[in-house]
Short mmCIF file of C-alpha atoms and ligand atoms in Angstrom, two decimals:
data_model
loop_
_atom_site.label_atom_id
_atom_site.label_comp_id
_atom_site.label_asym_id
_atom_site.label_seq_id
_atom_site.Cartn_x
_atom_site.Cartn_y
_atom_site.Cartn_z
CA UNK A 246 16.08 64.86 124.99
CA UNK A 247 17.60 66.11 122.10
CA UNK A 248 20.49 65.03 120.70
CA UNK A 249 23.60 67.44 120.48
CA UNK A 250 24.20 67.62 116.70
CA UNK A 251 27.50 66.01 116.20
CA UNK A 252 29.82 68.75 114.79
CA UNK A 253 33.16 68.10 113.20
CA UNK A 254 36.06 70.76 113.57
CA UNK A 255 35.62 71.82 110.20
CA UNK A 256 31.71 72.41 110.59
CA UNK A 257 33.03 74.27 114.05
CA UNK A 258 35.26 76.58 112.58
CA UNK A 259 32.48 77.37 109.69
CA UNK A 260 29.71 78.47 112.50
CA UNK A 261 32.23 80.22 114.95
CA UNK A 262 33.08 82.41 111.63
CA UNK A 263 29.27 82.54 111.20
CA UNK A 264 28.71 83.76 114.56
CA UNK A 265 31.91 86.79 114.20
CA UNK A 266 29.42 88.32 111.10
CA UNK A 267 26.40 87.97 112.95
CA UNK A 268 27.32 89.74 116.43
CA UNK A 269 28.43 92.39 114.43
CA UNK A 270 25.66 95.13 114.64
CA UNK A 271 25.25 94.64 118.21
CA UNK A 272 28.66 96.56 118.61
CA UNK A 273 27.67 99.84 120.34
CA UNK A 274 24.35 98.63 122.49
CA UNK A 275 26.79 97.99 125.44
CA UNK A 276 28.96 99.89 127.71
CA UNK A 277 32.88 98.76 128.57
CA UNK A 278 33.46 98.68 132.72
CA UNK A 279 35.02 102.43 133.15
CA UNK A 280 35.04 101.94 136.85
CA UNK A 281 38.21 100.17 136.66
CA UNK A 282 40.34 102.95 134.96
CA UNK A 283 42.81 100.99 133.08
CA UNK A 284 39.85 98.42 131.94
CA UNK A 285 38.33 101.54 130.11
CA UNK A 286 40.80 101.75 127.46
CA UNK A 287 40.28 98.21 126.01
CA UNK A 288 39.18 98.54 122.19
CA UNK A 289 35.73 98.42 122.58
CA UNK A 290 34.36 96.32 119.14
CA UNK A 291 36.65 93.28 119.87
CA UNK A 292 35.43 89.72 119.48
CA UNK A 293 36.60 86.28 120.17
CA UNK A 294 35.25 83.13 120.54
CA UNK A 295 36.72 79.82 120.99
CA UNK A 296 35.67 75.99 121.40
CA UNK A 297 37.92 73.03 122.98
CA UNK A 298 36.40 69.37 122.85
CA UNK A 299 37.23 66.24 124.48
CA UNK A 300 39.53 65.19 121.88
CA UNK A 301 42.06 68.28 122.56
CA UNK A 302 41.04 70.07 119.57
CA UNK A 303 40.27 74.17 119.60
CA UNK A 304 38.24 75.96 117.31
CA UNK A 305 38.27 79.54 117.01
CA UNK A 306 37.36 82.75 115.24
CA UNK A 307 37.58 86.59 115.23
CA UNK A 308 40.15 88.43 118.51
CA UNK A 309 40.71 84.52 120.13
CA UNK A 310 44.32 85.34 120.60
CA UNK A 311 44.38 88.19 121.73
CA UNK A 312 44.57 88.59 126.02
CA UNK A 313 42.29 90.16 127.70
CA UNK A 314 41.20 91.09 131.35
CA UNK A 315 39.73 88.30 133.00
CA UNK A 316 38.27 89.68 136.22
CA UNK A 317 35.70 87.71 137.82
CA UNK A 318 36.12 84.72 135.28
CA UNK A 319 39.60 83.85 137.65
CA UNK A 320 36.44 83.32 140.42
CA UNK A 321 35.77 80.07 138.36
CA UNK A 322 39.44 79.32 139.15
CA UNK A 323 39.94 80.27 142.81
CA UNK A 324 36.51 78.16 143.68
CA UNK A 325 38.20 74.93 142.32
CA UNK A 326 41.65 75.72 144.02
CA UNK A 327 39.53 76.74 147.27
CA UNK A 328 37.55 72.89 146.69
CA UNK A 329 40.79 71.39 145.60
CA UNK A 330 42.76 72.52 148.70
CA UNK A 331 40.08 72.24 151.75
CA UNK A 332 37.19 70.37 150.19
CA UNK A 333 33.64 71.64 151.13
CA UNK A 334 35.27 73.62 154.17
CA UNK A 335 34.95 76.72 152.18
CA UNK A 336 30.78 76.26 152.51
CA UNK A 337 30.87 77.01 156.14
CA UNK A 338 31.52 80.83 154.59
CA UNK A 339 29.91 81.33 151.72
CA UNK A 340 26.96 80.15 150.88
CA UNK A 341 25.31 78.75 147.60
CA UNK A 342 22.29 80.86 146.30
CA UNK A 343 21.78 83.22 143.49
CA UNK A 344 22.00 86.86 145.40
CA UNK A 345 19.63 88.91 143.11
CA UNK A 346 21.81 91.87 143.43
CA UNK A 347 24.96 93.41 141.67
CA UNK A 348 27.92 91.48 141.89
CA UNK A 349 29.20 94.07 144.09
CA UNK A 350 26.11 94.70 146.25
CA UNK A 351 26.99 95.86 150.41
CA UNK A 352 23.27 96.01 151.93
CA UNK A 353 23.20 92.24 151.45
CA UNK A 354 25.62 91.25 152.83
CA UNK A 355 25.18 93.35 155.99
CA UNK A 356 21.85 91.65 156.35
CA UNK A 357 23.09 88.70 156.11
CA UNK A 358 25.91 88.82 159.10
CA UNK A 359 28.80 88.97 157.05
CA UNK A 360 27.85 85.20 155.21
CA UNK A 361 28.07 85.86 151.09
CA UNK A 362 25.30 84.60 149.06
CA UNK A 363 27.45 82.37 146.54
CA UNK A 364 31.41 82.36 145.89
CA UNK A 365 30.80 84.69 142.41
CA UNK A 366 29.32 87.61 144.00
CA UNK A 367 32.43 90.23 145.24
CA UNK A 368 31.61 89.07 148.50
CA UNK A 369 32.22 85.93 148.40
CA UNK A 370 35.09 85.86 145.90
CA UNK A 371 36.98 88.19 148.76
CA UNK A 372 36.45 85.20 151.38
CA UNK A 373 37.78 82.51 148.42
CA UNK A 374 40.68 84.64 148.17
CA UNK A 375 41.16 84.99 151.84
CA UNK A 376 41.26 81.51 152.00
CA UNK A 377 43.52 80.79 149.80
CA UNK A 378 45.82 83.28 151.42
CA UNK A 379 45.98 81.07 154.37
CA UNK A 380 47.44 78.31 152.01
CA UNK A 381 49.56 80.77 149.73
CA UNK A 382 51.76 83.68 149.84
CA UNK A 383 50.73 84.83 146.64
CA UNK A 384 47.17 84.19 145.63
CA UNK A 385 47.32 85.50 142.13
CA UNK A 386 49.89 83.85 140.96
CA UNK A 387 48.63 80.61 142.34
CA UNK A 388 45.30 81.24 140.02
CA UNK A 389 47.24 81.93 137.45
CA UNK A 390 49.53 79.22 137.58
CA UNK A 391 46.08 76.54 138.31
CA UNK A 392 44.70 78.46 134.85
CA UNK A 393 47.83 77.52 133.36
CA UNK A 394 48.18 74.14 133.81
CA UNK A 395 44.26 73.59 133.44
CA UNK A 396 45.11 75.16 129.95
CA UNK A 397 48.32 73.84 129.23
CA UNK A 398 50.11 77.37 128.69
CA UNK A 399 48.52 80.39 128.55
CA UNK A 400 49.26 83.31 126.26
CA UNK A 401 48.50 85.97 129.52
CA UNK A 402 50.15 86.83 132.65
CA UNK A 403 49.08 89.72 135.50
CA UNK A 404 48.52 92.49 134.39
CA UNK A 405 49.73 94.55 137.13
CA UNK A 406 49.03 97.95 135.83
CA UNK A 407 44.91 96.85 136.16
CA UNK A 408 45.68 95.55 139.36
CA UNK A 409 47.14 98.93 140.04
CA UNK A 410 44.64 100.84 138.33
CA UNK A 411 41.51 98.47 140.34
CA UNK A 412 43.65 98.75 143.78
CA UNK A 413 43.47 102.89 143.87
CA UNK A 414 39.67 102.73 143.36
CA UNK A 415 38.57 99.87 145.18
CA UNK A 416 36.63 101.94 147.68
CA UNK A 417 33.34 99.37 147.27
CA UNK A 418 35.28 96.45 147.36
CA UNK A 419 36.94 97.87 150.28
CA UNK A 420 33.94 98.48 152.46
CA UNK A 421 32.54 94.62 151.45
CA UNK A 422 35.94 93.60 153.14
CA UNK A 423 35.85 95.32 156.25
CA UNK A 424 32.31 93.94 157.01
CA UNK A 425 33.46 90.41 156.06
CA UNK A 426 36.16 91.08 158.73
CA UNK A 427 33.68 92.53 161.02
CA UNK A 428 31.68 89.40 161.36
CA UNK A 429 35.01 87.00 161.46
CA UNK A 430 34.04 85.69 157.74
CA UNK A 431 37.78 86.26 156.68
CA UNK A 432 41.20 85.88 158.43
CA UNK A 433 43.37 88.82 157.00
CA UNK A 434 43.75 92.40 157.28
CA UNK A 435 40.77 94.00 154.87
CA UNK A 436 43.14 95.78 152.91
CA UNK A 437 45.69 92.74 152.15
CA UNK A 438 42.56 90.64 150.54
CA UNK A 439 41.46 93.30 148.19
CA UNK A 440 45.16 93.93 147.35
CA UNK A 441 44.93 90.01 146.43
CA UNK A 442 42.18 89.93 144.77
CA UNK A 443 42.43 92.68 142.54
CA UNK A 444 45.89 90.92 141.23
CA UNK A 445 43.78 87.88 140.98
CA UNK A 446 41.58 89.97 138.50
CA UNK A 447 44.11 91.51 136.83
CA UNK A 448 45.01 87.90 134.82
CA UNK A 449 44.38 87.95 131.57
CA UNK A 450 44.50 85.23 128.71
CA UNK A 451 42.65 84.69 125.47
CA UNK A 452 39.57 83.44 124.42
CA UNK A 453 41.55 79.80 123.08
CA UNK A 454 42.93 79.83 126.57
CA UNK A 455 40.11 80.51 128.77
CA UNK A 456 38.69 77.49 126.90
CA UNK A 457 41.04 75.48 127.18
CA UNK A 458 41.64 75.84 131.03
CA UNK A 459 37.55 75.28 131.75
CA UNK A 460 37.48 71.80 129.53
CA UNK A 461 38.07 69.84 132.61
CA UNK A 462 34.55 70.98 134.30
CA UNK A 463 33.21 69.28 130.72
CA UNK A 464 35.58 65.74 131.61
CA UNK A 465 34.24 65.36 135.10
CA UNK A 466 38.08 67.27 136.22
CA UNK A 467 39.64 65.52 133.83
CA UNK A 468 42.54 67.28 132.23
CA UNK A 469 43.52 66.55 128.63
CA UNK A 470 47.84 68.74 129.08
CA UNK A 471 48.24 67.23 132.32
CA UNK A 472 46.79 63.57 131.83
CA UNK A 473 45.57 63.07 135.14
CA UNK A 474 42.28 64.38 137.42
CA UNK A 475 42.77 68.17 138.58
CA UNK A 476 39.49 68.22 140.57
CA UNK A 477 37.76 65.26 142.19
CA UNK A 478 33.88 64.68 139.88
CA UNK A 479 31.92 65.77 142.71
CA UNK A 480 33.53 68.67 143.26
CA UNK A 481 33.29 69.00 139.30
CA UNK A 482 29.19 68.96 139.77
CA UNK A 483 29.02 71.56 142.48
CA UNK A 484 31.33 74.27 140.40
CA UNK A 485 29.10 73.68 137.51
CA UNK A 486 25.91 73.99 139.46
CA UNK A 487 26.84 77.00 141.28
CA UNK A 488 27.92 78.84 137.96
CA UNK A 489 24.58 77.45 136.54
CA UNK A 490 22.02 79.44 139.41
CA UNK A 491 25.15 82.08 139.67
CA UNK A 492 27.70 82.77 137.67
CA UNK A 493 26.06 85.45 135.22
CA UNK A 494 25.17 87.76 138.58
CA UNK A 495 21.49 89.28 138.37
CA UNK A 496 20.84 87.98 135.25
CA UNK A 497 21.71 83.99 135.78
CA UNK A 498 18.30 83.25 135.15
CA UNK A 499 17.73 85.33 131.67
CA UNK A 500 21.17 83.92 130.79
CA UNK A 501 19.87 79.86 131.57
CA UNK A 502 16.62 80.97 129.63
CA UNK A 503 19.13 82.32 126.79
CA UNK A 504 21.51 79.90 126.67
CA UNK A 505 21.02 76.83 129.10
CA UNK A 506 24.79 76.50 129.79
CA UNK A 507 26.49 76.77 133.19
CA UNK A 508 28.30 80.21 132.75
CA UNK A 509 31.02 82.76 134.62
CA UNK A 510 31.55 86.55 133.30
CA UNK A 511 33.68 89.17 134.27
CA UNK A 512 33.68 92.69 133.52
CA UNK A 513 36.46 92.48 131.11
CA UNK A 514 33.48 91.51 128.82
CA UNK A 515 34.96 87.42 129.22
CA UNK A 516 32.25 84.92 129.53
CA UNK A 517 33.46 80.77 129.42
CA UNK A 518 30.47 78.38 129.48
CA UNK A 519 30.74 75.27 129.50
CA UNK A 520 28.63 71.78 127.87
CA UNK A 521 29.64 68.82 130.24
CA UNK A 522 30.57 66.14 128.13
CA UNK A 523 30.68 68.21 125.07
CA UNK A 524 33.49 70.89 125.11
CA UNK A 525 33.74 74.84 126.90
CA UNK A 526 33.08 77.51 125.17
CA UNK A 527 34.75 81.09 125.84
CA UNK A 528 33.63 84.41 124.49
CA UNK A 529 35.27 87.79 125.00
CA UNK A 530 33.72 91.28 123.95
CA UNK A 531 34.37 94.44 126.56
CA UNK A 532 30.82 96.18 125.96
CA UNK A 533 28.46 95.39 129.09
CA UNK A 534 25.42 95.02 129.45
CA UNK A 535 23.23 96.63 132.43
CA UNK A 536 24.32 93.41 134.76
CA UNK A 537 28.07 93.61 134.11
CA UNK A 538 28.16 90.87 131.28
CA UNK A 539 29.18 90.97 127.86
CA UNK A 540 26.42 91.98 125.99
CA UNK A 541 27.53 90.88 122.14
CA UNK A 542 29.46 87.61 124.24
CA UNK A 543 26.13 86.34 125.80
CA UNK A 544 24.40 87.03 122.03
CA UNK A 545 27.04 84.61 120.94
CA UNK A 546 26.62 81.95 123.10
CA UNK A 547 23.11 82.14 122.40
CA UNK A 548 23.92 81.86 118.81
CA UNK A 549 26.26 78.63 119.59
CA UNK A 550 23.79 77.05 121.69
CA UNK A 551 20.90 77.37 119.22
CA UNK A 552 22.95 76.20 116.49
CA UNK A 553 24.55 73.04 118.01
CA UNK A 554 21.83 72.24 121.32
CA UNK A 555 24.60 71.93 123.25
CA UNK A 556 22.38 72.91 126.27
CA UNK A 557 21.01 71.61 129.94
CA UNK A 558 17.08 72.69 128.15
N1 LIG B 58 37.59 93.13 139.83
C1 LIG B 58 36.21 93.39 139.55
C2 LIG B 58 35.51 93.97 140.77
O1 LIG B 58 35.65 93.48 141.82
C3 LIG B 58 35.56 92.16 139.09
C4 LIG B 58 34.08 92.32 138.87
C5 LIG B 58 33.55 91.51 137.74
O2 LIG B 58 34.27 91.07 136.84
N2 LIG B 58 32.25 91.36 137.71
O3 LIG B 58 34.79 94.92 140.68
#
């Protein structure tokens, strides 16, 4: 196995910079989310990326302060809270395979009796939520309050006119929640766990952040702001294994050939990786590519992983 070449903050900061100039022409190839209304106003040529290590230390370069729409990077978040709270009972609904189909795919599911491939595909992410709702009044906030002390503070907050804008034109996410009620996969009324969900979405925090709130799935649930464990190890290894064979949708596997790094994107054009042991890694750039993930992000962590073999290959 190769070594990870040990980098120092300094050398850190020199390739993230590196990385801002060479994404650069890739601006354009991509297409921001416009089904969400409100998503397709973001400045499209933005780009962040940011690095925390074990020893507490961030390293960042280009738009990593800026906030931007998480969407299906708070999955990532709900999982742990869903493993935190009931332990593997959330496995008797959703199961653990890559689905091979858009992250909001219906057919599949109505195959399948109502039982979502993995907890990242829209399918399953509405039963996480569901389930959370039977432990909280307020789903949303109780992501974005487990982001926040994962992170230590957060620059972001809910942005409630996406969650608006997502809520009038939910119409697929809709119909994925009535057959999940159909075949007694989740509890509540249809329209109350979109309703959730879509707030969940609507979080938003920087680059730094996002980083900073995955380092504990590098320090076996470890977390540096709060001192103590926030998730048990072995709950640490399935998160990271799921987001491994499904985090990037229907292109995990191009993504692990690409990068090698357990991964979860959202159409906000966020991606956070993360190197167990190492450090996370979060990238943020709102141009798509044809599976819903950042295009000139995922060229970045490519970039990063070449340049440091911090990788599972
Ligand atoms: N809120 C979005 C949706 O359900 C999230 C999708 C995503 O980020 N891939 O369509």
């Amino acid at each position: 196995m190769r070594e990870p070449r040990p980098l120092t903050s300094y050398r850190l900061a020199d390739l993230l910079a590196d990385i801002v100039d060479h994404v650069r022409p890739a601006f354009g190839k991509g297409k921001v989310a416009g089904y969400i209304p409100e998503l397709a106003k973001v400045n499209p040529r933005k780009f962040g990326i940011a690095v925390a290590t074990l020893d507490g230390a961030d390293v960042a370069a280009g738009d990593a302060d800026e906030p931007f729409s998480l969407q299906s990077v708070t999955k990532l978040f709900a999982l742990q809270l869903a493993l935190n709270r009931g332990g593997d009972d959330i496995w008797t609904r959703v199961g653990k395979e890559p689905s091979g189909t858009a992250f909001n795919h219906l057919a599949i599911l109505e195959a399948e009796q109502g039982t979502p491939r993995n907890p990242f595909v829209n399918a399953g992410a509405l039963t996480v939520t569901d389930y959370l709702m039977g432990r909280s009044g307020d789903v949303a906030k109780l992501v974005l309050e487990y982001i926040r002390a994962s992170a230590g503070g957060i620059s972001g907050d809910i942005d409630e006119a996406v969650a608006a804008s997502e809520i009038a034109t939910a119409h697929q996410n809709r119909a994925i929640a009535h057959i999940l009620k159909v075949h007694g996969t989740i509890d509540h009324a249809p329209d109350a766990v979109v309703n959730a969900y879509c707030r969940q979405c609507a979080i938003t925090a920087s680059v730094r952040d996002l980083a900073r709130a995955a380092l504990p799935l590098a320090m076996d649930g470890f977390s540096l702001h709060s001192g103590e464990s926030i998730l048990a190890q072995r709950m640490v290894r399935r998160v990271n294994a799921v987001m491994m064979t499904c985090g990037m949708y229907d292109s995990t596997g191009s993504f692990a050939y690409r990068v090698g790094l357990p991964a979860k994107s959202g159409v906000g054009g966020g991606i956070v990786a993360v190197a167990p042991g190492l450090g996370s890694i979060a990238v943020w750039s709102p141009e798509l590519d044809r599976a819903g993930n950042s295009l000139v992000g995922t060229i970045a962590l490519e970039l990063f992983a070449q340049n440091t073999h911090w990788s599972v290959l």
